[in-house]
mmCIF file with all atom_site columns, C-alpha atoms in Angstrom:
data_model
loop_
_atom_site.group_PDB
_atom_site.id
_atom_site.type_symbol
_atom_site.label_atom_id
_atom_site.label_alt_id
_atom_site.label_comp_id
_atom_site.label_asym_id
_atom_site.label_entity_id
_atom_site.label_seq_id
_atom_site.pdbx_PDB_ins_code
_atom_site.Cartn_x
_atom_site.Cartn_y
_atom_site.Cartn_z
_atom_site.occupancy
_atom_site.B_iso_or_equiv
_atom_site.pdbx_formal_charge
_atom_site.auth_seq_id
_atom_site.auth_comp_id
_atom_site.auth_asym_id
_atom_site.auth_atom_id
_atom_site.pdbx_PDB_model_num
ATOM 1  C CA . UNK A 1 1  ? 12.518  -43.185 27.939  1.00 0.00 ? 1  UNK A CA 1
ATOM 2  C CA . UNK A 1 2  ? 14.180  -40.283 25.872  1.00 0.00 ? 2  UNK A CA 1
ATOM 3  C CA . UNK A 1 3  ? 10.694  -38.285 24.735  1.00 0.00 ? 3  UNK A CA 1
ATOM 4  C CA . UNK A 1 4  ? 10.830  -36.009 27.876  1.00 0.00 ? 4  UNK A CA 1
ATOM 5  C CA . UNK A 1 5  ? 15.069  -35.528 27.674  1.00 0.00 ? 5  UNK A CA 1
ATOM 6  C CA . UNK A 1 6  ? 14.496  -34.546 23.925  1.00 0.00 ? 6  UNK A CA 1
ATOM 7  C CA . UNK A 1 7  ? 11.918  -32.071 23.411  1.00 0.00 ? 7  UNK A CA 1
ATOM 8  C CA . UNK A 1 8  ? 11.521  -30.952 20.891  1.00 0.00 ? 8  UNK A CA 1
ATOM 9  C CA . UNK A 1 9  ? 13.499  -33.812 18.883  1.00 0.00 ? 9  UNK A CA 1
ATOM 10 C CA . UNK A 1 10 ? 10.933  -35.988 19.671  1.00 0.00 ? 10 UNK A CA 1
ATOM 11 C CA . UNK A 1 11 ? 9.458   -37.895 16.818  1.00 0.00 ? 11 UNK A CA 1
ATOM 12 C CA . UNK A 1 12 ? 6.533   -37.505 15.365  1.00 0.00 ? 12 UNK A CA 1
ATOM 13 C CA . UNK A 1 13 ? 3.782   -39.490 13.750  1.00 0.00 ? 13 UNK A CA 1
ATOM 14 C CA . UNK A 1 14 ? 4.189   -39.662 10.135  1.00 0.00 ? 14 UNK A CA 1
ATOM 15 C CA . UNK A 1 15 ? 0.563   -40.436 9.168   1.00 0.00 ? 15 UNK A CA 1
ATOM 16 C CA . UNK A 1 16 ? 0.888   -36.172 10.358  1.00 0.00 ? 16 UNK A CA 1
ATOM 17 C CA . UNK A 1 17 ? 3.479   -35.651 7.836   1.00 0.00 ? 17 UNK A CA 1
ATOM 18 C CA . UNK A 1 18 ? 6.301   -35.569 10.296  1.00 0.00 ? 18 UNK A CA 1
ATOM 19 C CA . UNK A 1 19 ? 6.833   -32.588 11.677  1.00 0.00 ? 19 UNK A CA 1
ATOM 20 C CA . UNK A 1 20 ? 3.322   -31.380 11.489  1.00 0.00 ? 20 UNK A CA 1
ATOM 21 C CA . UNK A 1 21 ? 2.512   -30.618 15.003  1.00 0.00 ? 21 UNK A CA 1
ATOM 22 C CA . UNK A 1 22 ? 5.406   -28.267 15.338  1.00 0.00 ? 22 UNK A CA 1
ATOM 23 C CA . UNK A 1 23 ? 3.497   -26.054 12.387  1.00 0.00 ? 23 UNK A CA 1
ATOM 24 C CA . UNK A 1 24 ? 1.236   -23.058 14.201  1.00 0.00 ? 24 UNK A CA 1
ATOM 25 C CA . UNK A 1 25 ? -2.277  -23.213 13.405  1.00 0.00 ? 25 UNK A CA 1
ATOM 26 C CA . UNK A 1 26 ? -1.608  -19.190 13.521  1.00 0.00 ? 26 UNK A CA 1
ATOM 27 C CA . UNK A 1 27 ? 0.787   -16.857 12.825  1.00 0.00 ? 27 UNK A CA 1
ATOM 28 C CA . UNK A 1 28 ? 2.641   -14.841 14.522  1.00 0.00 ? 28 UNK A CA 1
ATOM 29 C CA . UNK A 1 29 ? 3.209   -10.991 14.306  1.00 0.00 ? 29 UNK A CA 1
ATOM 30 C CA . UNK A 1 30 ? 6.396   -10.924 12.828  1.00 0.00 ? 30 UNK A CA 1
ATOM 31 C CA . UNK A 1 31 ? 5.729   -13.689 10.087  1.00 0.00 ? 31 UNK A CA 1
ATOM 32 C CA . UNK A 1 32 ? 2.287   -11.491 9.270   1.00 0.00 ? 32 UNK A CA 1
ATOM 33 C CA . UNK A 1 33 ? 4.694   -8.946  8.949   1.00 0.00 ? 33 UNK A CA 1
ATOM 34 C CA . UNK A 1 34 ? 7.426   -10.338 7.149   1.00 0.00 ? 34 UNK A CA 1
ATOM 35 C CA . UNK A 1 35 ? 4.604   -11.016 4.505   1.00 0.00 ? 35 UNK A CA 1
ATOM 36 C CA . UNK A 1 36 ? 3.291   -8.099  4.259   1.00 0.00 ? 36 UNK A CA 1
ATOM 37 C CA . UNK A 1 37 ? 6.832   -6.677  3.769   1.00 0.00 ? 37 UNK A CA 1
ATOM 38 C CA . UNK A 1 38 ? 7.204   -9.665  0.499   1.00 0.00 ? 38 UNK A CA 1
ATOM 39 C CA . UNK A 1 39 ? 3.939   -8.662  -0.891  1.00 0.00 ? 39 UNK A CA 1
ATOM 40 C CA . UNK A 1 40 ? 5.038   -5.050  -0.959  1.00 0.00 ? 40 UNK A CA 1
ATOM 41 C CA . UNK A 1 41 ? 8.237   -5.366  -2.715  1.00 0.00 ? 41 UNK A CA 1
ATOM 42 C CA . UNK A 1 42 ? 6.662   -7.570  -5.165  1.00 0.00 ? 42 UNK A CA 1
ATOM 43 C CA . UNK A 1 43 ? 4.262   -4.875  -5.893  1.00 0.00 ? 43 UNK A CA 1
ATOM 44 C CA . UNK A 1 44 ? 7.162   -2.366  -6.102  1.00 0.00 ? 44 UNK A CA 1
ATOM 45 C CA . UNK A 1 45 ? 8.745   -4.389  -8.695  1.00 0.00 ? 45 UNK A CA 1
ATOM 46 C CA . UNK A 1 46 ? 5.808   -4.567  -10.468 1.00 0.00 ? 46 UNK A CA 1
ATOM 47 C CA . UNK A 1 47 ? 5.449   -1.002  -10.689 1.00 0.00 ? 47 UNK A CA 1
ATOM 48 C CA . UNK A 1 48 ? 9.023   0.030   -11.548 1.00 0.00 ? 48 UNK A CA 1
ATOM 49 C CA . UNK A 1 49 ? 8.705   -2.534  -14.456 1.00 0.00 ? 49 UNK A CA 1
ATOM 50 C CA . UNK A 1 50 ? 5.266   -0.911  -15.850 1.00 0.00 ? 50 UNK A CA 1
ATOM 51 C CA . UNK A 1 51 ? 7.267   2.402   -15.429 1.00 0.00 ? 51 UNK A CA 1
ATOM 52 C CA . UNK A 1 52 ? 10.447  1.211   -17.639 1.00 0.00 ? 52 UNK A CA 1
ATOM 53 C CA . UNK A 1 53 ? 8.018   0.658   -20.293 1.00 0.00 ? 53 UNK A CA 1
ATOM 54 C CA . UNK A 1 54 ? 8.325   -2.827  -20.736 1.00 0.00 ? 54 UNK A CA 1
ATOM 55 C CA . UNK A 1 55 ? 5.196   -4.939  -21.724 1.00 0.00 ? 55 UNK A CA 1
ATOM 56 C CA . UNK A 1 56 ? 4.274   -8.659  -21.986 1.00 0.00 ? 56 UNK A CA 1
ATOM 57 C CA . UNK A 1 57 ? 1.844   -11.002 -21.064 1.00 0.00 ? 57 UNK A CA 1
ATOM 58 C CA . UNK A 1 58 ? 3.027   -11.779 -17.649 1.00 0.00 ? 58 UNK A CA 1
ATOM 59 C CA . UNK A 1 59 ? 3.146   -8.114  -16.439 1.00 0.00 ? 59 UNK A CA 1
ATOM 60 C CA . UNK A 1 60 ? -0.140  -7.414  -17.750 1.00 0.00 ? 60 UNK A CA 1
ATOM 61 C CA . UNK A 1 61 ? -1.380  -10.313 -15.211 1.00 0.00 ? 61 UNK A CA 1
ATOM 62 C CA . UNK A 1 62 ? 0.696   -9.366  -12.974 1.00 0.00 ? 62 UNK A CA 1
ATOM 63 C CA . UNK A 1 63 ? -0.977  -5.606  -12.887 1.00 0.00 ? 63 UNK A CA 1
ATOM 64 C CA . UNK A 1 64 ? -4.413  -7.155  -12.782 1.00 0.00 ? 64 UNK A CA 1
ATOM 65 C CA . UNK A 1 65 ? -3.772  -8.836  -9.201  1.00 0.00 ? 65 UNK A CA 1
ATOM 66 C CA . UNK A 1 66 ? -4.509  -6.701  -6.153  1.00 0.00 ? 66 UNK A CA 1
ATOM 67 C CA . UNK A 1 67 ? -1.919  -4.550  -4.476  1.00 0.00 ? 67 UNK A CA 1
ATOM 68 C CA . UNK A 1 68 ? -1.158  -5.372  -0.809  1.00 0.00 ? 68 UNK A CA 1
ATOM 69 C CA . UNK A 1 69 ? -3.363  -3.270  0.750   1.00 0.00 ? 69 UNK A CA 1
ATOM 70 C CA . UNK A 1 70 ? -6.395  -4.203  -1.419  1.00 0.00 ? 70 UNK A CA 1
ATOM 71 C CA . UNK A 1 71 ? -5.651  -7.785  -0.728  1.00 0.00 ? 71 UNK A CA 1
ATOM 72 C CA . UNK A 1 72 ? -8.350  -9.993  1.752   1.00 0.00 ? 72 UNK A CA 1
ATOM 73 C CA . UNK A 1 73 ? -6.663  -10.920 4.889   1.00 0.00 ? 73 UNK A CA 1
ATOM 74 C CA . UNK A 1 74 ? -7.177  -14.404 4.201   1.00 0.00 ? 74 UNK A CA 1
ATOM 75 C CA . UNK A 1 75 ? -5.896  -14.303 0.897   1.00 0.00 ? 75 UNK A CA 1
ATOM 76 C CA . UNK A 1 76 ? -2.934  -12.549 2.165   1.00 0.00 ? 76 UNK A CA 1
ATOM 77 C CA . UNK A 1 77 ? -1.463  -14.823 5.013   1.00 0.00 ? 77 UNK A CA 1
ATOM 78 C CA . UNK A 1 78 ? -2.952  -18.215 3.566   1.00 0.00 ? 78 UNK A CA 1
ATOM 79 C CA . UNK A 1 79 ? -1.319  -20.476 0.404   1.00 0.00 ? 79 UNK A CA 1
ATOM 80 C CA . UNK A 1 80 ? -3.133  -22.738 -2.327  1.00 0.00 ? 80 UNK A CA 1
ATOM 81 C CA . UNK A 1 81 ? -3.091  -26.283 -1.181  1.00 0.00 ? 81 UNK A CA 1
ATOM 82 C CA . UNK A 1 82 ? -4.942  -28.895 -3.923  1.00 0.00 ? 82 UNK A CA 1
ATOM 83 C CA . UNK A 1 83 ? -4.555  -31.511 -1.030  1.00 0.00 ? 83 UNK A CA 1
ATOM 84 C CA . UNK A 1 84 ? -6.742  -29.555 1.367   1.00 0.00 ? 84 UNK A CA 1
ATOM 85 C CA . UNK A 1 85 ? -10.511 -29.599 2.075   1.00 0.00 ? 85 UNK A CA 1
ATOM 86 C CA . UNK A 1 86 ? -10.600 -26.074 1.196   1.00 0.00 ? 86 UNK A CA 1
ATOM 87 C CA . UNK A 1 87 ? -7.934  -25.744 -0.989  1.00 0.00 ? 87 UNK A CA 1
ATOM 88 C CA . UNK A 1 88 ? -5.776  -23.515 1.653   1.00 0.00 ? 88 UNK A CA 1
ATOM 89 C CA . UNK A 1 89 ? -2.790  -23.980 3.785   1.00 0.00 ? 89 UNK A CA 1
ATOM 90 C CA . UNK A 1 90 ? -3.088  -22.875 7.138   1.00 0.00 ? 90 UNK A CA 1
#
């Protein structure tokens, strides 16, 4: 009676995890963008600390991992996921 007045407050089926089916399947422009824009200023913090002079461990990984632009396109706009057949989100 109320799923068509609702929307998008309708309820979903939890065996989806809830809200599942309001997830895209792709993103959009501005959320590419918006991680591009994260994975740059990560890699400009990464730099200015290399060029204060501090070392440890964790910046020494940190240096080994690919800037931005050397990154795969699927490694860029997809997560880890253990739960998923091929170990990615989205």
């Amino acid at each position: 009676m109320f799923g068509s007045v609702l929307g998008a407050f309708t309820p979903s089926f939890a065996a989806l995890g809830g809200k599942a089916w309001r997830i895209p399947w792709r993103l959009s422009k501005t959320r590419k963008a918006n991680v591009r824009k994260r994975l740059r200023e990560v890699d400009d913090v990464i730099d200015v600390l290399s060029a204060s002079g501090i070392e440890c461990k964790q910046l020494v990984l940190a240096q080994a991992l690919p800037k931005e632009h050397e990154m795969n396109t699927r490694d860029k706009y997809t997560t880890f996921s253990r739960t998923a057949k091929n170990h990615r989100k989205g």
